[in-house]
XYZ file of N, CA and C in Angstrom:
513
model
N 22.241 85.804 130.213
C 21.175 86.803 130.140
C 21.629 88.038 130.915
N 21.520 89.193 130.249
C 21.916 90.458 130.856
C 20.686 91.282 131.217
N 20.566 91.709 132.483
C 19.448 92.582 132.843
C 19.705 93.992 132.331
N 18.645 94.648 131.855
C 18.724 96.034 131.411
C 17.485 96.767 131.916
N 17.612 98.070 132.078
C 16.487 98.889 132.508
C 16.241 99.959 131.458
N 14.988 100.132 131.074
C 14.627 101.131 130.080
C 14.805 102.532 130.661
N 15.538 103.374 129.936
C 15.772 104.760 130.343
C 14.807 105.690 129.613
N 14.581 105.426 128.314
C 13.635 106.259 127.569
C 12.986 105.467 126.449
N 11.777 105.883 126.102
C 11.007 105.315 125.001
C 10.583 106.493 124.144
N 11.346 106.720 123.075
C 11.123 107.871 122.201
C 10.252 107.461 121.020
N 9.099 108.088 120.900
C 8.185 107.806 119.805
C 8.654 108.537 118.552
N 8.821 107.793 117.457
C 9.156 108.391 116.165
C 7.849 108.680 115.434
N 6.991 107.674 115.366
C 5.626 107.795 114.840
C 4.752 106.953 115.760
N 3.483 106.824 115.420
C 2.601 106.035 116.285
C 2.938 104.550 116.263
N 3.764 104.113 115.303
C 4.120 102.691 115.259
C 5.629 102.423 115.198
N 6.447 103.437 115.473
C 7.906 103.258 115.542
C 8.406 103.975 116.800
N 9.247 103.284 117.562
C 9.860 103.929 118.727
C 11.314 103.491 118.851
N 12.062 104.270 119.617
C 13.451 103.923 119.931
C 13.530 103.736 121.439
N 13.922 102.529 121.834
C 14.078 102.192 123.245
C 15.544 102.341 123.621
N 15.817 103.117 124.662
C 17.182 103.310 125.147
C 17.286 102.696 126.535
N 18.303 101.846 126.723
C 18.495 101.155 127.986
C 19.685 101.742 128.747
N 19.893 101.268 129.951
C 20.810 101.903 130.894
C 22.266 101.479 130.801
N 22.635 100.710 129.837
C 24.032 100.270 129.795
C 24.493 99.942 128.384
N 25.784 99.747 128.287
C 26.404 99.301 127.043
C 26.159 97.812 126.899
N 25.978 97.376 125.670
C 25.835 95.955 125.382
C 26.970 95.556 124.447
N 27.615 94.472 124.750
C 28.710 93.998 123.890
C 28.112 93.304 122.674
N 27.913 94.074 121.606
C 27.347 93.546 120.366
C 28.034 94.229 119.197
N 28.310 93.453 118.162
C 28.978 93.987 116.990
C 28.020 94.016 115.812
N 28.352 94.840 114.819
C 27.544 94.915 113.604
C 27.390 93.514 113.014
N 26.171 93.172 112.651
C 25.881 91.858 112.087
C 25.294 90.889 113.096
N 25.377 91.220 114.365
C 24.833 90.346 115.398
C 23.452 90.839 115.836
N 22.731 89.994 116.568
C 21.419 90.360 117.080
C 21.262 89.797 118.481
N 20.233 90.287 119.165
C 19.942 89.832 120.527
C 18.457 89.502 120.626
N 18.118 88.765 121.673
C 16.721 88.552 122.028
C 16.409 89.457 123.207
N 15.342 90.239 123.094
C 14.868 91.065 124.196
C 13.728 90.305 124.860
N 13.880 90.042 126.160
C 12.851 89.353 126.924
C 12.269 90.318 127.939
N 10.985 90.482 127.889
C 10.277 91.295 128.872
C 9.374 90.340 129.646
N 9.666 90.118 130.928
C 8.870 89.178 131.717
C 7.371 89.493 131.640
N 6.594 88.442 131.432
C 5.149 88.585 131.331
C 4.678 88.955 129.941
N 5.601 89.296 129.060
C 5.238 89.706 127.703
C 5.778 88.747 126.657
N 7.039 88.368 126.781
C 7.636 87.462 125.809
C 9.026 87.905 125.396
N 9.468 87.330 124.289
C 10.836 87.542 123.819
C 10.834 87.610 122.299
N 11.614 88.542 121.737
C 11.742 88.690 120.288
C 13.175 89.070 119.935
N 13.625 88.691 118.720
C 14.973 89.070 118.280
C 14.996 90.482 117.691
N 16.104 91.185 117.932
C 16.304 92.537 117.407
C 17.771 92.741 117.060
N 18.010 93.555 116.035
C 19.350 94.092 115.806
C 19.462 95.321 116.695
N 20.623 95.520 117.283
C 20.819 96.711 118.117
C 21.029 97.913 117.212
N 20.369 99.002 117.519
C 20.605 100.247 116.789
C 21.965 100.799 117.192
N 22.221 100.820 118.492
C 23.483 101.307 119.045
C 23.845 100.421 120.232
N 25.140 100.247 120.447
C 25.599 99.402 121.551
C 25.834 100.169 122.851
N 26.119 101.493 122.775
C 26.478 102.240 123.975
C 25.918 103.658 123.957
N 24.819 103.927 124.654
C 24.039 102.959 125.399
C 23.204 102.102 124.442
N 22.878 100.915 124.880
C 22.108 99.962 124.090
C 20.757 100.559 123.707
N 20.486 100.570 122.382
C 19.222 101.103 121.866
C 18.647 100.139 120.846
N 17.326 100.087 120.814
C 16.609 99.293 119.818
C 15.626 100.188 119.075
N 15.511 99.991 117.774
C 14.446 100.609 116.991
C 13.361 99.546 116.841
N 12.139 99.906 117.208
C 11.036 98.947 117.211
C 9.915 99.470 116.322
N 9.392 98.603 115.462
C 8.210 98.930 114.671
C 7.096 98.001 115.107
N 5.916 98.543 115.265
C 4.774 97.783 115.763
C 4.266 96.830 114.684
N 4.549 95.550 114.879
C 4.119 94.530 113.923
C 3.322 93.409 114.582
N 3.033 93.533 115.866
C 2.299 92.471 116.544
C 2.164 92.757 118.022
N 1.738 91.747 118.770
C 1.447 91.907 120.189
C 2.676 92.383 120.968
N 3.818 91.720 120.804
C 5.018 92.072 121.557
C 5.462 93.497 121.245
N 5.581 93.813 119.950
C 6.074 95.140 119.577
C 5.061 96.233 119.901
N 3.776 95.914 119.881
C 2.763 96.891 120.290
C 2.941 97.252 121.761
N 3.238 96.255 122.576
C 3.481 96.517 123.997
C 4.771 97.312 124.197
N 5.772 97.082 123.336
C 7.026 97.849 123.423
C 6.764 99.344 123.243
N 5.789 99.693 122.408
C 5.447 101.091 122.176
C 5.020 101.780 123.479
N 4.494 101.008 124.414
C 3.921 101.555 125.649
C 4.857 101.456 126.853
N 6.036 100.854 126.690
C 6.926 100.647 127.837
C 7.332 101.971 128.474
N 7.347 101.978 129.778
C 7.701 103.175 130.550
C 9.146 103.079 131.036
N 9.842 104.224 131.157
C 11.171 104.199 131.764
C 11.104 103.494 133.122
N 12.145 102.729 133.402
C 12.185 101.942 134.630
C 11.805 100.485 134.405
N 11.239 100.181 133.230
C 10.874 98.800 132.915
C 12.115 97.926 132.905
N 12.045 96.812 133.612
C 13.141 95.844 133.636
C 12.968 94.863 132.482
N 14.044 94.578 131.795
C 14.026 93.622 130.691
C 15.338 92.838 130.736
N 15.444 91.854 129.858
C 16.640 91.026 129.802
C 17.044 90.837 128.351
N 18.345 90.776 128.135
C 18.895 90.604 126.796
C 19.676 89.301 126.766
N 19.357 88.486 125.776
C 20.069 87.221 125.579
C 20.853 87.337 124.279
N 22.138 87.057 124.360
C 22.972 87.155 123.175
C 24.213 87.975 123.471
N 24.943 88.361 122.492
C 24.551 88.412 121.092
C 24.651 87.059 120.391
N 23.883 86.966 119.303
C 23.875 85.796 118.433
C 24.280 86.238 117.036
N 24.623 85.274 116.213
C 25.008 85.575 114.841
C 26.474 85.905 114.732
N 26.886 86.152 113.519
C 28.289 86.418 113.235
C 28.518 87.890 112.952
N 29.489 88.495 113.639
C 29.797 89.892 113.323
C 30.335 89.993 111.901
N 30.041 91.104 111.262
C 30.575 91.309 109.914
C 32.059 91.624 110.028
N 32.787 91.277 109.008
C 34.224 91.498 109.006
C 34.666 91.847 107.584
N 34.348 93.065 107.137
C 34.722 93.426 105.766
C 36.238 93.522 105.624
N 36.736 93.245 104.411
C 38.173 93.379 104.179
C 38.631 94.803 104.491
N 39.852 94.927 104.976
C 40.417 96.238 105.322
C 40.323 97.179 104.127
N 39.949 98.424 104.391
C 39.839 99.484 103.387
C 38.780 99.224 102.319
N 37.823 98.339 102.583
C 36.791 98.078 101.580
C 35.728 99.168 101.615
N 35.054 99.338 100.488
C 33.919 100.258 100.368
C 32.682 99.444 100.716
N 31.869 99.967 101.631
C 30.673 99.255 102.080
C 29.445 99.999 101.573
N 28.516 99.256 100.989
C 27.232 99.807 100.575
C 26.171 99.043 101.344
N 25.383 99.765 102.142
C 24.359 99.147 102.978
C 23.009 99.770 102.653
N 21.994 98.922 102.553
C 20.652 99.374 102.199
C 19.695 98.984 103.315
N 18.850 99.940 103.731
C 17.926 99.672 104.827
C 16.609 100.403 104.614
N 15.568 99.801 105.146
C 14.256 100.432 105.156
C 13.591 100.115 106.475
N 12.697 100.963 106.921
C 12.012 100.710 108.183
C 12.992 100.634 109.333
N 12.887 99.600 110.151
C 13.811 99.467 111.278
C 15.140 98.850 110.857
N 15.320 98.609 109.574
C 16.563 98.024 109.078
C 17.795 98.867 109.317
N 17.612 100.163 109.580
C 18.777 101.001 109.868
C 19.541 100.457 111.069
N 18.835 99.799 111.969
C 19.490 99.230 113.151
C 20.573 98.237 112.756
N 20.391 97.560 111.653
C 21.379 96.568 111.240
C 22.590 97.180 110.547
N 22.487 98.437 110.107
C 23.596 99.014 109.347
C 24.288 100.206 109.999
N 23.652 100.869 110.960
C 24.268 102.040 111.574
C 25.622 101.691 112.193
N 25.660 100.641 113.020
C 26.913 100.271 113.677
C 27.981 99.848 112.669
N 27.556 99.232 111.585
C 28.486 98.845 110.515
C 29.198 100.088 109.982
N 28.419 101.126 109.665
C 29.009 102.365 109.146
C 29.884 103.035 110.196
N 29.411 103.061 111.427
C 30.165 103.707 112.506
C 31.493 102.997 112.758
N 31.478 101.683 112.775
C 32.666 100.923 113.150
C 33.683 100.750 112.028
N 33.235 100.771 110.765
C 34.157 100.486 109.670
C 34.404 101.650 108.739
N 33.533 102.677 108.758
C 33.741 103.829 107.885
C 33.612 103.467 106.421
N 33.909 104.425 105.542
C 33.860 104.247 104.094
C 32.575 103.547 103.657
N 31.446 104.036 104.173
C 30.166 103.372 103.938
C 29.154 104.312 103.296
N 28.491 103.800 102.285
C 27.339 104.456 101.668
C 26.113 103.792 102.278
N 25.293 104.564 102.983
C 24.072 104.020 103.569
C 22.879 104.550 102.789
N 22.060 103.642 102.305
C 20.827 103.967 101.597
C 19.675 103.618 102.527
N 18.918 104.652 102.930
C 17.866 104.478 103.924
C 16.547 104.966 103.346
N 15.582 104.078 103.279
C 14.286 104.426 102.719
C 13.158 104.258 103.710
N 12.111 105.053 103.525
C 10.917 104.968 104.362
C 9.720 105.433 103.530
N 8.534 105.173 104.045
C 7.321 105.603 103.338
C 7.205 107.118 103.294
N 7.635 107.795 104.381
C 7.540 109.253 104.456
C 8.635 109.780 105.376
N 8.866 111.092 105.323
C 9.913 111.719 106.135
C 9.687 111.492 107.620
N 8.450 111.478 108.073
C 8.179 111.291 109.499
C 8.614 109.912 109.995
N 8.775 108.949 109.089
C 9.156 107.592 109.477
C 10.680 107.390 109.465
N 11.413 108.417 109.101
C 12.874 108.346 109.146
C 13.327 108.636 110.578
N 14.320 107.946 111.037
C 14.851 108.156 112.380
C 16.350 107.971 112.334
N 17.047 108.561 113.259
C 18.494 108.409 113.423
C 19.267 108.854 112.178
N 18.661 109.736 111.367
C 19.324 110.155 110.129
C 20.520 111.067 110.388
N 20.430 111.965 111.372
C 21.575 112.828 111.662
C 22.768 111.997 112.118
N 22.511 111.031 112.976
C 23.578 110.151 113.469
C 24.168 109.326 112.321
N 23.308 108.812 111.445
C 23.790 108.015 110.306
C 24.605 108.879 109.348
N 24.194 110.131 109.158
C 24.929 111.035 108.270
C 26.311 111.370 108.821
N 26.466 111.337 110.143
C 27.770 111.606 110.750
C 28.777 110.495 110.495
N 28.313 109.266 110.288
C 29.234 108.128 110.156
C 29.237 107.520 108.757
N 28.467 108.089 107.826
C 28.392 107.518 106.479
C 28.056 108.607 105.472
N 28.102 108.218 104.213
C 27.548 109.063 103.162
C 26.110 108.582 103.015
N 25.164 109.337 103.559
C 23.774 108.910 103.665
C 22.960 109.327 102.448
N 22.209 108.367 101.910
C 21.294 108.590 100.793
C 19.895 108.252 101.305
N 18.947 109.172 101.135
C 17.598 108.977 101.669
C 16.579 109.015 100.539
N 15.597 108.135 100.654
C 14.458 108.140 99.738
C 13.187 107.938 100.546
N 12.131 108.613 100.111
C 10.819 108.391 100.724
C 9.826 108.106 99.606
N 8.969 107.146 99.860
C 7.978 106.748 98.855
C 7.140 107.931 98.405
N 6.792 108.819 99.350
C 5.921 109.950 99.023
C 6.697 111.204 98.594
N 8.037 111.124 98.560
C 8.842 112.257 98.121
C 8.991 113.363 99.147
N 8.607 113.131 100.395
C 8.678 114.184 101.413
C 10.095 114.480 101.891
N 11.033 113.594 101.612
C 12.453 113.859 101.923
C 13.320 113.002 101.013
N 14.365 113.612 100.495
C 15.304 112.886 99.649
C 14.690 112.498 98.314
N 15.168 111.405 97.769
C 14.697 110.901 96.475
C 13.223 110.504 96.572
N 12.391 110.962 95.628
C 10.992 110.536 95.641
C 10.855 109.141 95.012
N 10.547 108.152 95.819
C 10.414 106.780 95.337
C 11.079 105.819 96.299
N 11.200 104.578 95.864
C 11.776 103.557 96.743
C 13.298 103.626 96.738
N 13.889 103.169 97.822
C 15.338 103.280 98.015
C 16.133 102.510 96.962
N 15.577 101.435 96.442
C 16.306 100.656 95.434
C 16.484 101.435 94.132
N 15.591 102.379 93.856
C 15.771 103.239 92.672
C 17.004 104.118 92.857
N 17.143 104.674 94.035
C 18.291 105.527 94.340
C 19.580 104.710 94.322
N 19.526 103.506 94.857
C 20.689 102.611 94.835
C 21.086 102.296 93.391
N 20.114 102.009 92.536
C 20.398 101.695 91.132
C 21.093 102.861 90.451
N 20.592 104.086 90.681
C 21.219 105.283 90.104
C 22.670 105.404 90.561
N 22.910 105.169 91.838
C 24.261 105.261 92.389
C 25.182 104.218 91.742
N 24.721 102.977 91.674
C 25.543 101.898 91.122
C 25.850 102.119 89.645
N 24.912 102.684 88.914
C 25.122 102.930 87.477
C 26.202 103.969 87.224
N 26.482 104.814 88.205
C 27.498 105.865 88.060
C 28.900 105.370 88.414
N 28.995 104.193 89.010
C 30.305 103.673 89.405
C 31.056 103.118 88.189
N 32.358 103.260 88.215
C 33.191 102.705 87.141
C 33.352 101.213 87.365
N 33.835 100.524 86.359
C 34.049 99.074 86.444
C 35.011 98.741 87.590
N 36.023 99.608 87.802
C 36.996 99.362 88.881
C 36.345 99.485 90.246
N 35.387 100.408 90.369
C 34.722 100.608 91.650
C 33.746 99.472 91.975
N 33.221 98.830 90.949
C 32.304 97.708 91.177
C 33.102 96.500 91.588
């Protein structure tokens, strides 16, 4: 178990926040950790970034609702990493699809391996986060259900359009 201290709690919307902690965490793309906050409980998360360690949190229950309110200086503990790191073949083309807090599972993949198409969808533009950072490490495709940014509609529609344009060799 690794102790961590919250440095910032950045609100994206009223039900999404990004928690930034005070140190690097040894975690690779494809792995996850358990965040334990004494007196509150423990939940699994994919790390958004390893250095400094960041989590994207969406309010889906008691634990995550309390995460929305955490103040800098809050002490927490991280157990893990768990799971298997991804290991794509050398020089492979990676296509990753994410919605909501799912970007946390794919950002590090794009950053660490390159040659990645990231498809990121949300209900509206205000619910998109970390898009500038994702665009720096991938070819980013964005869709919003309400059409406020990127493709108007769900991300799988945009993915389908992209896949239909690929040649047989690229598939």
